[in-house]
Coordinates of C-alpha atoms in Angstrom, one line a residue:
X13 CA -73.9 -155.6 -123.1
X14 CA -77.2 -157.8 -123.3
X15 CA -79.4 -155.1 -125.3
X16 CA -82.4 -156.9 -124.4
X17 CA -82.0 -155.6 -120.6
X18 CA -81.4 -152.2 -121.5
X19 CA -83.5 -149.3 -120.6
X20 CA -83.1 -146.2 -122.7
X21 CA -84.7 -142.9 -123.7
X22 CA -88.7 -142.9 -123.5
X23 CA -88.5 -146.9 -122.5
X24 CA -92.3 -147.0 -121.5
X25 CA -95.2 -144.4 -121.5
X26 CA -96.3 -142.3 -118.6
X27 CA -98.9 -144.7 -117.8
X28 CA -96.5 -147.9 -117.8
X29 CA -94.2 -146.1 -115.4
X30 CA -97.0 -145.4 -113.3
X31 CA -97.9 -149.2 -112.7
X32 CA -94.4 -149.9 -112.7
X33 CA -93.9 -147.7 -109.9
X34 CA -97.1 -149.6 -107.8
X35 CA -95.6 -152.8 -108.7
X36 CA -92.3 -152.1 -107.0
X37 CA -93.9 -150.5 -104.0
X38 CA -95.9 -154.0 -103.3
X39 CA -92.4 -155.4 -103.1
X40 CA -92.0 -153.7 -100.0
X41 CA -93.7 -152.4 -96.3
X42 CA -91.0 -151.8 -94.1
X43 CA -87.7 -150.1 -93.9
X44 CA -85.7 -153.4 -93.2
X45 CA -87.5 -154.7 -96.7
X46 CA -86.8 -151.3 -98.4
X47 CA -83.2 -152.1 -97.6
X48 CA -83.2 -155.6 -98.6
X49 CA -84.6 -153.9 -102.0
X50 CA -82.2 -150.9 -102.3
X51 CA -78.6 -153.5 -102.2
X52 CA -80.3 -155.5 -104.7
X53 CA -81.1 -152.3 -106.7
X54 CA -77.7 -150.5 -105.9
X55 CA -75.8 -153.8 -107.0
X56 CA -78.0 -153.7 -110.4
X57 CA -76.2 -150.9 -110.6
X58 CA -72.7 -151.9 -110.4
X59 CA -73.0 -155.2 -111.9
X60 CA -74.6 -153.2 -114.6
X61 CA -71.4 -150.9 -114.8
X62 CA -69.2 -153.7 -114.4
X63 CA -67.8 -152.2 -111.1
X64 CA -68.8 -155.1 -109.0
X65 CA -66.3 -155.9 -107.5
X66 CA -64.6 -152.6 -107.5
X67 CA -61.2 -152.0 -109.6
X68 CA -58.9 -151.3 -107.7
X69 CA -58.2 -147.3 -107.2
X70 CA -54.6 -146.4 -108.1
X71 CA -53.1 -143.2 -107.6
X72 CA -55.0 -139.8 -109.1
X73 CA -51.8 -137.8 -109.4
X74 CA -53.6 -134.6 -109.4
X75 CA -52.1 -131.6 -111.6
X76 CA -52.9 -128.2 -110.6
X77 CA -52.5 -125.0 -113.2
X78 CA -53.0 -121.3 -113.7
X79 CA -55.3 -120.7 -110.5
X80 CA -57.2 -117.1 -110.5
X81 CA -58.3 -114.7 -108.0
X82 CA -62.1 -112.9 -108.3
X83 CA -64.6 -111.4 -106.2
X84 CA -65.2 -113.8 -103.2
X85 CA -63.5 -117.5 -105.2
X86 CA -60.6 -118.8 -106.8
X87 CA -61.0 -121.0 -110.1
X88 CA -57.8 -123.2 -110.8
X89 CA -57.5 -126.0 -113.6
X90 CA -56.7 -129.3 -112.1
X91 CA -56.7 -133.3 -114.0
X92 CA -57.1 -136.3 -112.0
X93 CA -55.9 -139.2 -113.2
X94 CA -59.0 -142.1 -112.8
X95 CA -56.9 -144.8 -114.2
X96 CA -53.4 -144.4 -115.0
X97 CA -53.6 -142.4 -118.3
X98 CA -57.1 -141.6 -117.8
X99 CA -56.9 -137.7 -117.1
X100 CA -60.2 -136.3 -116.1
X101 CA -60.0 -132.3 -116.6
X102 CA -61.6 -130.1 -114.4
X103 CA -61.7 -126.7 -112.8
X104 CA -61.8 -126.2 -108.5
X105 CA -63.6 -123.3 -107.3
X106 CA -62.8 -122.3 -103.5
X107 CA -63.5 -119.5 -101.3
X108 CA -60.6 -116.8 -101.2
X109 CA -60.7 -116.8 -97.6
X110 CA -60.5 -120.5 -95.9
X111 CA -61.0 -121.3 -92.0
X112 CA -61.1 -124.5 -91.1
X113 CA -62.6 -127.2 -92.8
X114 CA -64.8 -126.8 -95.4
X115 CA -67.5 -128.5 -97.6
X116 CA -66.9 -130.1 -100.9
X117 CA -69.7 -130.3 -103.8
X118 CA -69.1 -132.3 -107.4
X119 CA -70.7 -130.2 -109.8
X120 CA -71.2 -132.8 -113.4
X121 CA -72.6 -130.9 -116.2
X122 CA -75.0 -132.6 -118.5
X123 CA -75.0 -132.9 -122.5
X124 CA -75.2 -129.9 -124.0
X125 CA -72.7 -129.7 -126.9
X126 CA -72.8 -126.6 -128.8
X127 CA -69.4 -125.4 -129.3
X128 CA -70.0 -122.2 -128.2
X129 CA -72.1 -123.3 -124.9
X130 CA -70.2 -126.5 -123.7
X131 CA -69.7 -128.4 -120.3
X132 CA -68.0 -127.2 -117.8
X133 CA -67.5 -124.3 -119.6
X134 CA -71.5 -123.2 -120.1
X135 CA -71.5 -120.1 -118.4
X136 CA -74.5 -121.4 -116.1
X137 CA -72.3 -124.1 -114.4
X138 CA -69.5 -120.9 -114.0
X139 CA -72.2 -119.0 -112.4
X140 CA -73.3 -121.8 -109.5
X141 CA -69.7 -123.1 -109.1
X142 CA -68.7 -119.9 -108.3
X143 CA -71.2 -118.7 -106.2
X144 CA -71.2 -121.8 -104.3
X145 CA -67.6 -121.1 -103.9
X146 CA -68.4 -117.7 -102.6
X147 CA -70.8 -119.6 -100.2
X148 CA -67.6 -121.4 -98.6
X149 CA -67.8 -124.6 -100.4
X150 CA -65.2 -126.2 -102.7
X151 CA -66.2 -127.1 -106.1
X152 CA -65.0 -129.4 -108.4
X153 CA -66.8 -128.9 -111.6
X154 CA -65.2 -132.2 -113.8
X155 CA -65.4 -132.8 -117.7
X156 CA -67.5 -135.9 -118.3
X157 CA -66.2 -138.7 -120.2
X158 CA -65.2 -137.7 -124.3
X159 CA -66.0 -133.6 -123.4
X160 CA -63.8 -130.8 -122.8
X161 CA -59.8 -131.6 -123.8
X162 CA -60.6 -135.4 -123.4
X163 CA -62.3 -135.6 -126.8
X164 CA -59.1 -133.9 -128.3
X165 CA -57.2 -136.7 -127.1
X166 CA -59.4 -139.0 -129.0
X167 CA -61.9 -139.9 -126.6
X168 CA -65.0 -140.0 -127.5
X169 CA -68.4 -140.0 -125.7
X170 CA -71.3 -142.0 -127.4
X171 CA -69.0 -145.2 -126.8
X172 CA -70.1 -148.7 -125.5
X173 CA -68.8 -148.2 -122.1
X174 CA -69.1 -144.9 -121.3
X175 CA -70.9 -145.5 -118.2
X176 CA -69.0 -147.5 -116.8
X177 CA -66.0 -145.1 -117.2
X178 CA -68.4 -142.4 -116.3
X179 CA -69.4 -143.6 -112.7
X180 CA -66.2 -144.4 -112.1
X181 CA -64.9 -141.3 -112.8
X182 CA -67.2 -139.5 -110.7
X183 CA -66.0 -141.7 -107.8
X184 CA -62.7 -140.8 -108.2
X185 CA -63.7 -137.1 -108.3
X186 CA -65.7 -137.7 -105.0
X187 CA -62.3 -139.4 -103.9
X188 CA -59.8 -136.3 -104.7
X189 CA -62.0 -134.2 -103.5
X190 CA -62.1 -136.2 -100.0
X191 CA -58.7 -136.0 -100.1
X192 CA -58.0 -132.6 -100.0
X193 CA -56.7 -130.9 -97.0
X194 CA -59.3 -128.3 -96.3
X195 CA -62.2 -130.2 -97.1
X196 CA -64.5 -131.7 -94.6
X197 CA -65.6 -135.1 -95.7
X198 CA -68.4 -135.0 -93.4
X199 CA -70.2 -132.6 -95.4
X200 CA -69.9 -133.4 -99.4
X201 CA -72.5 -132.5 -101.7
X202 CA -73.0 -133.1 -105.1
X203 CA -75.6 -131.1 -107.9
X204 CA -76.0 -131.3 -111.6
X205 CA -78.9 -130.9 -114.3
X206 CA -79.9 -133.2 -117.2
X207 CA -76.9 -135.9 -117.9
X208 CA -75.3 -134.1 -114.9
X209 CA -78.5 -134.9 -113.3
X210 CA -78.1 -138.7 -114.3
X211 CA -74.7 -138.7 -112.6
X212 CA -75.9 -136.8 -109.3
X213 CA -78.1 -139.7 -108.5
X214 CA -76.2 -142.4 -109.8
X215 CA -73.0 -141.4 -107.3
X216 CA -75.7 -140.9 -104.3
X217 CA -77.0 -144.0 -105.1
X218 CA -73.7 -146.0 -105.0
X219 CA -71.9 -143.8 -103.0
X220 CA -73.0 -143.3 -99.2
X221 CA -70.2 -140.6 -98.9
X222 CA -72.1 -137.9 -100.8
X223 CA -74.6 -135.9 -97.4
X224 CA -76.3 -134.1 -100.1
X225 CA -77.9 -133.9 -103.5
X226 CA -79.8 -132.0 -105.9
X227 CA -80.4 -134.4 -109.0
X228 CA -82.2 -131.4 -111.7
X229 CA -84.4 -131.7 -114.4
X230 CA -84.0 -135.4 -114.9
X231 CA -85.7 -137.9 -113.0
X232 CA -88.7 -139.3 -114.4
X233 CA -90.6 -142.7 -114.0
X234 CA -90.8 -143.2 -117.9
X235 CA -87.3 -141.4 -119.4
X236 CA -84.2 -143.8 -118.6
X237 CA -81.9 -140.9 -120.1
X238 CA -80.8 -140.8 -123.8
X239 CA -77.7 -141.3 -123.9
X240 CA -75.0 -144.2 -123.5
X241 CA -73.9 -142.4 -120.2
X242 CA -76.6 -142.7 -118.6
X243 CA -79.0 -145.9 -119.6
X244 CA -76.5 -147.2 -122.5
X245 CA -75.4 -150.3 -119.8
X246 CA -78.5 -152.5 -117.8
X247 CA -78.2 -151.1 -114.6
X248 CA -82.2 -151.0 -114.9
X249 CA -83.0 -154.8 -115.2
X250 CA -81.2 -158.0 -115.3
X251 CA -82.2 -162.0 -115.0
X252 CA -82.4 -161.1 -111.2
X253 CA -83.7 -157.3 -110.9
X254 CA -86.0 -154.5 -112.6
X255 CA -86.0 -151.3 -111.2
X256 CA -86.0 -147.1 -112.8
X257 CA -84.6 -144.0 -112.2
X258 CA -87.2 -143.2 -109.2
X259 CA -86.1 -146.2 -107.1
X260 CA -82.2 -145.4 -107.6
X261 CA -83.0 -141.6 -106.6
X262 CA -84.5 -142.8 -103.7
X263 CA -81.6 -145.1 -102.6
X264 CA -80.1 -141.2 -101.9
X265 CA -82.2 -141.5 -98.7
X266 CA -82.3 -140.7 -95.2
X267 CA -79.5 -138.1 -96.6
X268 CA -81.0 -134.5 -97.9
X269 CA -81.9 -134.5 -101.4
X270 CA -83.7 -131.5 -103.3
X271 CA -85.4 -132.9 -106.6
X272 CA -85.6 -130.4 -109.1
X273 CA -88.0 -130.5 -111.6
X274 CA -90.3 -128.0 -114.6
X275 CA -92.9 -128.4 -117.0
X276 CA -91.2 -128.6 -120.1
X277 CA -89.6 -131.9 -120.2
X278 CA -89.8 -135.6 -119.0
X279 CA -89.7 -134.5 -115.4
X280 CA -93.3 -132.6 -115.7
X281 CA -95.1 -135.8 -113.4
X282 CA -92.8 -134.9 -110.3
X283 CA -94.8 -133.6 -108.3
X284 CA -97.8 -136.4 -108.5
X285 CA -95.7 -139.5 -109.3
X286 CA -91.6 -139.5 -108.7
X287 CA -91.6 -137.1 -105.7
X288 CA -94.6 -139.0 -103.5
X289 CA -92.7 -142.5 -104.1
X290 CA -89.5 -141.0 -103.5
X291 CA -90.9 -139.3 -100.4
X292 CA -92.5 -142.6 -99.1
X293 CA -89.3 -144.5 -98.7
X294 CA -88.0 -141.4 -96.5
X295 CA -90.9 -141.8 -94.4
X296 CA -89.7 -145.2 -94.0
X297 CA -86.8 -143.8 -92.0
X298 CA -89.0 -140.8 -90.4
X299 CA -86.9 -138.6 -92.8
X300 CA -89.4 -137.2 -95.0
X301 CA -88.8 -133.7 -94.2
X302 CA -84.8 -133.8 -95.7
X303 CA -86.3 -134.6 -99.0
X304 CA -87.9 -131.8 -101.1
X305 CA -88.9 -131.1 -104.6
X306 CA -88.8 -127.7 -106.6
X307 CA -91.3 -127.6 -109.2
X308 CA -91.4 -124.7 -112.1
X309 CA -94.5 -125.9 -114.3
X310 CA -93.8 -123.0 -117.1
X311 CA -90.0 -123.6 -117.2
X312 CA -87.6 -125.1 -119.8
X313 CA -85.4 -128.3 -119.9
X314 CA -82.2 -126.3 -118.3
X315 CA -79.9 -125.4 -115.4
X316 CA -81.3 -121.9 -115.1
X317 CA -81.2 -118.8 -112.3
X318 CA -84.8 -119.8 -111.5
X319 CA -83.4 -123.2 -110.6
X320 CA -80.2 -122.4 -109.0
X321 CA -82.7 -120.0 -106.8
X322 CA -83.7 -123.3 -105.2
X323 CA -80.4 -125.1 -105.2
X324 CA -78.5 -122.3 -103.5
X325 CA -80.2 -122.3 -100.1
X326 CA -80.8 -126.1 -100.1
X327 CA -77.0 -126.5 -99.8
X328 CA -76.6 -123.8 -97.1
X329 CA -78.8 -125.4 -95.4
X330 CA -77.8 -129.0 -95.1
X331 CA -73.7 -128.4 -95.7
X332 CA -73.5 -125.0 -93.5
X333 CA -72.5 -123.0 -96.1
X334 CA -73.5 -119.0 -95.8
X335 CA -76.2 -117.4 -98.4
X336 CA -75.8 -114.2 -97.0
X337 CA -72.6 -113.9 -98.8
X338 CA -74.4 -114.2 -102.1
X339 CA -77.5 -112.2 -101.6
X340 CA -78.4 -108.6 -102.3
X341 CA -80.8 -106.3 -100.9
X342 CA -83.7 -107.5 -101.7
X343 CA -82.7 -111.3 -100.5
X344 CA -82.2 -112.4 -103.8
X345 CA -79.2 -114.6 -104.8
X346 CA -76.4 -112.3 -106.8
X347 CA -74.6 -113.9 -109.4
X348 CA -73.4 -110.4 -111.3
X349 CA -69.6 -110.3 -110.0
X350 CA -69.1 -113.8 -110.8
X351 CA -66.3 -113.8 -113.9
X352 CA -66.9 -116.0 -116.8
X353 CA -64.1 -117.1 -118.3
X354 CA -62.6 -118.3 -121.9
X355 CA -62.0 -121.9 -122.6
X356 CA -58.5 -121.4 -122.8
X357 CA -58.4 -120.0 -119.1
X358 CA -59.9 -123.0 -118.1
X359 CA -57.6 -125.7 -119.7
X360 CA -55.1 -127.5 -117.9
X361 CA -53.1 -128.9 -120.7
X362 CA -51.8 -126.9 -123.6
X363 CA -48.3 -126.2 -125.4
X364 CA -46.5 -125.2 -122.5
X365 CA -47.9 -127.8 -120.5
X366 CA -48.8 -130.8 -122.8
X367 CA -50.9 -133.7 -121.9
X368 CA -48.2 -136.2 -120.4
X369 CA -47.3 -139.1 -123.3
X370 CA -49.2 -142.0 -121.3
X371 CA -52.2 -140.4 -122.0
X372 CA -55.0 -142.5 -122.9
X373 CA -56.2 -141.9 -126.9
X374 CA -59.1 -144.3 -127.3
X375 CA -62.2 -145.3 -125.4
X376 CA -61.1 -148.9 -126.2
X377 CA -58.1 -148.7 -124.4
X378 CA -59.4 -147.3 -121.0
X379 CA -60.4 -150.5 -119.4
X380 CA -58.0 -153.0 -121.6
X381 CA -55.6 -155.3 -119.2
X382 CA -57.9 -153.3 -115.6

């Protein structure tokens, strides 16, 4: 990677991503020159990645373990294979009772890595998967690249490439998830907070499949994401392009997109600065009413009740799902019978079931001879 294109962490000040923002916006009046704008932005993104052209997609060979009955949902422990050897772990959460076709949402967790509160297995992401499940969606909720029983194989996460691999990953979740039977691919969704956040508008930005998103507690004019898995490849400037975060959100639109934001992080400006632009280029396509934004000015940098609050009836909204399945008395969202489980519930490999012996063991080996 050319480090001098590469936009990471607190790459400019508030200020500099506020004329940033008013320089991009005189690069465009209409929708057909917004559109012009958004390919040039959305192959930035891919060239970035190194996913332009696309590698070709071989088989996922999904595995499916151990699945569990609760309240209202299933949970069972499936791995997809992204490229052969590369097993991305996961858990689907589905209603218990399925009629018809139904809506699929990817659910990518962000970069919290204390042992005890981890991924997939946080017990917030439990919580929405599952009630979102009880809502009548499917959820995939999928490890990102070097977590959960990947980094056990030897794959690590802070690695040159890693989002590459991570984006790619997330399309092939967004593909097995199309493919399943009972899904409807006319209504897929897709909602994740912080690094998860990063993903949420990264996919909707590349991927025109995904109807909905609800990109939380990360998009921010001035913060390009701290990690390699988010800004750690220049899919923010090259010798032909310079864009931010704000612009690739807003490639999400006409499609309905809840921005979720608080006061206690990078995303405190939403309301005055990322939400108007983004808003703007709905208006573009007399859309601006599918694109909202959810501000909690005296909350934390998380992935909280008070956030899923807003999440919860966004998605029933735009993907038909049913809230009054999930609310109590007093119209309030109830997340009480939802079981949190034990990491080892939730893993799809172990002794009796070992990781097959193509299994991929280093982050250098994932793309060599693709």
């Amino acid at each position: 990677t050319n480090d001098s294109m590469l936009c990471m962490g607190d790459y400019q000040t508030e200020a500099e991503g506020v004329e940033q923002l008013k320089r991009f916006k005189k690069q465009y009046r209409t929708l057909e020159e917004w559109k012009a704008r958004a390919k040039i932005i959305r192959e930035g993104i891919l060239k970035g990645t190194e996913l332009f052209p696309m590698p070709a997609k071989t088989s996922l060979n999904p595995v499916f373990r151990n699945k569990r009955s609760y309240e209202g949902y299933t949970v069972e422990n499936v791995a997809i294979e992204s490229l052969p050897g590369v097993f991305v772990t996961g858990s689907i959460y589905r209603p218990t009772k399925i009629d018809g076709k139904i809506p699929a949402i990817l659910s990518p967790h962000g970069h919290w890595g204390n042992p005890n509160d981890y991924g997939r297995y946080r017990e917030d992401m439990q919580k929405r998967c599952a009630t979102l499940a009880k809502m009548g969606a499917l959820v995939f909720a999928y490890d990102m690249l070097g977590y959960g029983e990947m980094q056990e194989w030897g794959i690590i996460h802070r690695a040159p490439k890693t989002l590459k691999t991570q984006l790619w990953n997330s399309i092939r979740a967004l593909d097995f998830i199309s493919s399943l039977p009972e899904v409807d691919t006319n209504r897929l969704g897709i909602t994740g907070a912080s690094g998860g956040g990063t993903q949420t508008f990264l996919l909707a930005a590349v991927d025109d499949r995904i109807d909905v998103s609800v990109p939380a507690v990360m998009v921010s004019a001035h913060m390009f994401g701290g990690c390699v898995g988010e800004s750690g490849m220049p899919i923010h400037k090259s010798k032909n392009h310079e864009t931010n975060n704000v612009e690739i959100v807003a490639l999400a639109a006409p499609r309905p997109m809840l921005l979720i934001s608080d006061g206690g992080d990078w995303t405190k400006n939403n309301p005055k600065i990322e939400y108007p632009y983004i808003k703007d280029v709905y208006k573009l396509y007399g859309k601006e009413s599918l694109v909202e934004n959810y501000h909690l000015p005296n909350d934390q940098h998380d992935y909280g009740y008070s956030k899923r609050e807003a999440m919860y009836p966004f998605m029933a909204k735009h993907l038909g799902l049913d809230l009054g399945k999930v609310t109590n008395s007093d119209g309030k969202v109830d997340e009480s019978n939802v079981e949190i489980e034990h990491i080892y519930q939730m893993r799809v490999f172990n002794s009796l079931n070992p990781v097959p012996s193509h299994v991929v063991r280093s982050n250098e080996d994932i793309w060599k001879s693709r």
